[in-house]
Coordinates of C-alpha atoms in Angstrom, one line a residue:
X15 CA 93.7 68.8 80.5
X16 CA 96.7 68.2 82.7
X17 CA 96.8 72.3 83.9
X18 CA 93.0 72.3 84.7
X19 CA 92.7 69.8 87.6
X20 CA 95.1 71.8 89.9
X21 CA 93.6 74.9 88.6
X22 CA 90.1 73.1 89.5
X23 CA 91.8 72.5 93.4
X24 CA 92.7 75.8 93.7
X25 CA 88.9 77.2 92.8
X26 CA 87.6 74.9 95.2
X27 CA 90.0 76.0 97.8
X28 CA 89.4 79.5 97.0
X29 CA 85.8 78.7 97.3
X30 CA 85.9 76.6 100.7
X31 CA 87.9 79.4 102.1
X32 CA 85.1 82.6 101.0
X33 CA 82.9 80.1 102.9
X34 CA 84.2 79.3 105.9
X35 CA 85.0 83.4 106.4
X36 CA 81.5 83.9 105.3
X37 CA 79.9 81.6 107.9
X38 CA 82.4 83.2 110.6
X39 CA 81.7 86.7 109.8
X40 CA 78.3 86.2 110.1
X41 CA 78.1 84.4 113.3
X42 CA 80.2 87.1 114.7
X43 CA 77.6 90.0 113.3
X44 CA 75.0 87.6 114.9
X45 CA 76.6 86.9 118.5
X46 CA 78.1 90.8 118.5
X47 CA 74.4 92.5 117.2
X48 CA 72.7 90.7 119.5
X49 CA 74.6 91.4 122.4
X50 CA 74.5 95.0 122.0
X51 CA 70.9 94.6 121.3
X52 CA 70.6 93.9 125.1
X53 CA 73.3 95.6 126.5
X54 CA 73.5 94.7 130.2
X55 CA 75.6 91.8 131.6
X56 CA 75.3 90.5 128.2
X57 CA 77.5 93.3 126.2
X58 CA 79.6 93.4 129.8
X59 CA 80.1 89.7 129.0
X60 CA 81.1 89.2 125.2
X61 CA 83.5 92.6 125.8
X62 CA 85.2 90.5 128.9
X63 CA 85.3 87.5 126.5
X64 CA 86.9 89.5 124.0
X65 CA 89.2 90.8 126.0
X66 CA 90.3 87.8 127.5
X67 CA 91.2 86.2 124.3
X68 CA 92.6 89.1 123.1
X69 CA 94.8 88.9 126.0
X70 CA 95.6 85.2 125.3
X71 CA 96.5 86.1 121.9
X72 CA 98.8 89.0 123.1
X73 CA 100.5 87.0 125.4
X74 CA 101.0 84.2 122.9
X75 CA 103.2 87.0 120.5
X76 CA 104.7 88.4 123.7
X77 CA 106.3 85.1 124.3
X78 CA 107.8 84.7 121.2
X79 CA 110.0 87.9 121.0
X80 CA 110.3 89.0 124.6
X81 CA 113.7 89.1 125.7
X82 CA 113.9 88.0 129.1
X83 CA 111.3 87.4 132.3
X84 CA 111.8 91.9 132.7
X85 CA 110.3 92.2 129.5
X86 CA 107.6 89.9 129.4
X87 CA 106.1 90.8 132.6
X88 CA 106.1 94.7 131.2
X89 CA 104.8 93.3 127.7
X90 CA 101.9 91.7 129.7
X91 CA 101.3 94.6 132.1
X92 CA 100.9 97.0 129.2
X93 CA 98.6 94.2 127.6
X94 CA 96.7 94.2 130.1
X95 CA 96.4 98.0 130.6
X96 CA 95.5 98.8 127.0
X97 CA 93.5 95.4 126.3
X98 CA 91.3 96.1 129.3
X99 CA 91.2 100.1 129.2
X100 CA 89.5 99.2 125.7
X101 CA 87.0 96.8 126.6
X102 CA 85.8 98.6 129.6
X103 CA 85.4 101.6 127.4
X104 CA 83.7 99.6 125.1
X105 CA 81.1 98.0 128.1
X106 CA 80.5 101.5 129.0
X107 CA 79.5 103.5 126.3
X108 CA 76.3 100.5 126.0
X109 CA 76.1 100.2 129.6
X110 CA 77.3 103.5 131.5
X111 CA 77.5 106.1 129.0
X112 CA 81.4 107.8 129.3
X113 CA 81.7 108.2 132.6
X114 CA 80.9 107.3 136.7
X115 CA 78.6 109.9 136.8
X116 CA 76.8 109.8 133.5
X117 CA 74.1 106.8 135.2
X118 CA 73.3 103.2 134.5
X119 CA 71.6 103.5 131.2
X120 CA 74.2 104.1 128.7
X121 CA 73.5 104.8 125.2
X122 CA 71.3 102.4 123.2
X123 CA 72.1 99.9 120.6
X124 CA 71.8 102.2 117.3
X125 CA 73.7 104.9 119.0
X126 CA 76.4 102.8 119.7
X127 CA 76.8 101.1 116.7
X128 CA 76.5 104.5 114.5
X129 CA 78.3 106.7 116.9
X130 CA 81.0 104.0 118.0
X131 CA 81.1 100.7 115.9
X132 CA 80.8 101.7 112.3
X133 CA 83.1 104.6 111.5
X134 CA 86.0 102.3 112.7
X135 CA 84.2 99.4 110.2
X136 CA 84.0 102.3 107.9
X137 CA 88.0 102.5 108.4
X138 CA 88.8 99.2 107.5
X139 CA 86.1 99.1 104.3
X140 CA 87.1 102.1 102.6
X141 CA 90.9 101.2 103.5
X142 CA 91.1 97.9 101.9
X143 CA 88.9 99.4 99.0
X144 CA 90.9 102.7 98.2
X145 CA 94.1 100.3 99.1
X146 CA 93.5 98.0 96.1
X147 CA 91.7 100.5 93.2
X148 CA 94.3 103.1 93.7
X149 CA 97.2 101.6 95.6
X150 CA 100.7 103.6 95.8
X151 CA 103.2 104.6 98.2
X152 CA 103.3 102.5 101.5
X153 CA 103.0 103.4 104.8
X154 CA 105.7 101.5 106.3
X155 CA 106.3 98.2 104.3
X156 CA 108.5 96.6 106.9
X157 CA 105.8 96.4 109.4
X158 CA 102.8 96.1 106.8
X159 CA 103.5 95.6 103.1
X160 CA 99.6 96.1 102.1
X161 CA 99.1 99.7 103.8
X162 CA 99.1 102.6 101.3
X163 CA 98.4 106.3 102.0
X164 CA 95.6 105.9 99.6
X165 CA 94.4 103.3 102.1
X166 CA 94.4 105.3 104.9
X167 CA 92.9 108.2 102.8
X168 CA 90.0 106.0 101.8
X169 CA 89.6 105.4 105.1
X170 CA 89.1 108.9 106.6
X171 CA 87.0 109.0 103.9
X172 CA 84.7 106.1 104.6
X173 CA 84.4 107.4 108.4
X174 CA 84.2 110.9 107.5
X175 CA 81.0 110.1 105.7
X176 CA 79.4 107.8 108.2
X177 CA 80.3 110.6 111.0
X178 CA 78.6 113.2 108.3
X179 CA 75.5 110.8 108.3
X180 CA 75.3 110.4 112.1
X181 CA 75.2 114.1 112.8
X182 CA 72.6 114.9 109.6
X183 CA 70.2 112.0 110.9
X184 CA 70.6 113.3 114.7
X185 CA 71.1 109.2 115.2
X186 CA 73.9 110.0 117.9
X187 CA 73.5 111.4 121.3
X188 CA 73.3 115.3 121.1
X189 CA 71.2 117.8 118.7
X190 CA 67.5 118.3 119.1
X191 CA 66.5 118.6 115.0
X192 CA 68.0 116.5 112.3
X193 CA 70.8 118.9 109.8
X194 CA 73.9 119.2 109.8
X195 CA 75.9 123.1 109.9
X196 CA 79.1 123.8 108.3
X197 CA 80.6 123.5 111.1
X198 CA 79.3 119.6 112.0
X199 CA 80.3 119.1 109.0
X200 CA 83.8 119.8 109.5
X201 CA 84.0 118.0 113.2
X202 CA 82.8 115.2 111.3
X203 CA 85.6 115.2 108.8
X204 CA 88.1 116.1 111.5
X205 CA 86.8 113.0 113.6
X206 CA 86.6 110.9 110.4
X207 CA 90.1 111.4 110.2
X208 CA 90.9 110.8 113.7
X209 CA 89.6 107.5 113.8
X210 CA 91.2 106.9 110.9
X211 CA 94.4 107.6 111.8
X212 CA 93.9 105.6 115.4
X213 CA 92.5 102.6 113.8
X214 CA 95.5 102.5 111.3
X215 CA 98.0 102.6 114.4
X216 CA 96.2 100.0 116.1
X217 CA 96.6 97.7 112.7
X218 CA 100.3 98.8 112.6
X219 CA 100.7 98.5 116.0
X220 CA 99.4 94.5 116.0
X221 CA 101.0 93.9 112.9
X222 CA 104.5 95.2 114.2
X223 CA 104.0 92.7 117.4
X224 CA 103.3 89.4 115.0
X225 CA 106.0 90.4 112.6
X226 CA 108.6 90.6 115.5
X227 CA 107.6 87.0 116.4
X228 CA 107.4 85.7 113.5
X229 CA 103.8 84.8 113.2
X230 CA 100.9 85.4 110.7
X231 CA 97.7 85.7 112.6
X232 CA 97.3 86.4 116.6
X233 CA 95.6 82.6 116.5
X234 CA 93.3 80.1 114.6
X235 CA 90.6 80.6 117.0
X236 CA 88.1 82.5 114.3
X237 CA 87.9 80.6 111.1
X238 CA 89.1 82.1 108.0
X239 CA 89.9 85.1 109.7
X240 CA 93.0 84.5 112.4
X241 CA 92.4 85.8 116.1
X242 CA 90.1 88.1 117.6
X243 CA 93.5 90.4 118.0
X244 CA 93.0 90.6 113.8
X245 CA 90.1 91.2 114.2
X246 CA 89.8 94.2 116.9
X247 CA 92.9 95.8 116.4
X248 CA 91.5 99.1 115.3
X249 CA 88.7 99.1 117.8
X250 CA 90.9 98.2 120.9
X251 CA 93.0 101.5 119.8
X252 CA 89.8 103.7 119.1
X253 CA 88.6 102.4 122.3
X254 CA 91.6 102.5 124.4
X255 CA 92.2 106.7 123.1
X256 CA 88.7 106.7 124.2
X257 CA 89.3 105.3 127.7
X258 CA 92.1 107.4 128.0
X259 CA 90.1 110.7 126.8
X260 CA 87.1 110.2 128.3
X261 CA 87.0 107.7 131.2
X262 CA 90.3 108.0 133.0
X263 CA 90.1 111.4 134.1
X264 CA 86.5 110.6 135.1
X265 CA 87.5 108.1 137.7
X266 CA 90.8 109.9 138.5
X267 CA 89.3 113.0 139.3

């Protein structure tokens, strides 16, 4: 009887914990769907938001490893730079399409989330699945102890699949009659594991930065789940190759 009152504590903990993330994750689904439901200032506003507290997480880490004023001023240039490259890829795609000359209308909500949102969800699903059924070698275990090549596998997979779906439903921008060729087919798998490969980097990349200062999560401010910096990792990458890709030589040019 003794051993089952702190094995009682730790259910309930367990329990208070699957909550709380629950209730997060679904205010975020809320407050992010409905957003990108109405595009416009709004979806401008909440990808600002983001990336100002990404930012204030960023700086936060930056702080506590930088070695000198030198550094910490490039540190926060470069956050600033890859941070907002991201998020005004992000406010475009919903709000001005890929480029300064694309118009004012963007692409709409479904598009968005298909072609944009959920093969980099995709990533972190099949990832984390693939990671713990099959497990294996590591990535790099000094920067991220839970990454596995199966991980990253399962998540090429994952996107592969939703970029598969996209082209075969015609949900995405492009295509006049739903199908998918053998050749779609294989852009799909080769952009499957593209974003795979980018979102992974991002997760290293974040994950390099808080284990250099010594820290577990970016912040507190998202309950049961650490900082919005843990949370968007992989998107502020996909986004920020996007930006780079597609909307800097646009505006360069």
């Amino acid at each position: 009887m003794a051993g089952a009152e702190p094995r009682l504590r730790r259910l309930r903990s367990v329990g208070t914990d699957l909550s709380v993330r629950l209730a997060s994750a679904v205010v975020m689904v809320l407050v992010a769907g409905g957003a990108l439901w109405l595009g416009g200032w709004v979806w401008l506003g909440l990808c600002g938001l983001a990336a100002l507290g990404v930012l204030w997480e960023w700086n936060r880490i930056v702080r506590a490893f930088a070695a000198g004023p030198l550094a910490e001023i490039a540190w926060l240039f470069g956050g600033a730079c890859y941070v907002g490259g991201a998020a005004l890829a992000m406010a475009m795609v919903r709000n001005g399409a890929l480029g300064p000359d694309a118009g004012a209308g963007g692409y709409g909500p479904l598009e968005v989330l298909v072609s944009f949102l959920l093969p980099v969800i995709a990533v972190d699903v099949g990832a984390y699945f693939a990671g713990r059924m099959i497990g294996g070698p590591k990535i790099a275990p000094a920067i991220s102890p839970s990454k596995t090549w199966a991980g990253l596998g399962g998540g090429a997979v994952a996107a592969s699949l939703v970029a598969i779906a996209n082209e075969a439903l015609d949900i995405g921008p492009g295509g006049a009659m739903p199908g998918v060729s053998g050749s779609g087919i294989a852009l799909a798998v080769f952009a499957g594991m593209l974003i795979a490969v980018i979102a992974q980097s991002g997760d290293f990349f974040e994950s390099w930065m808080k284990r250099r200062a010594g820290v577990k999560d970016s912040s507190g401010l998202i309950p049961g789940h650490g900082g919005l910096f843990d949370r968007l990792d992989g998107f502020i990458a996909v986004f920020f190759v996007l930006f780079l890709v597609a909307l800097l030589p646009a505006y360069l040019g």
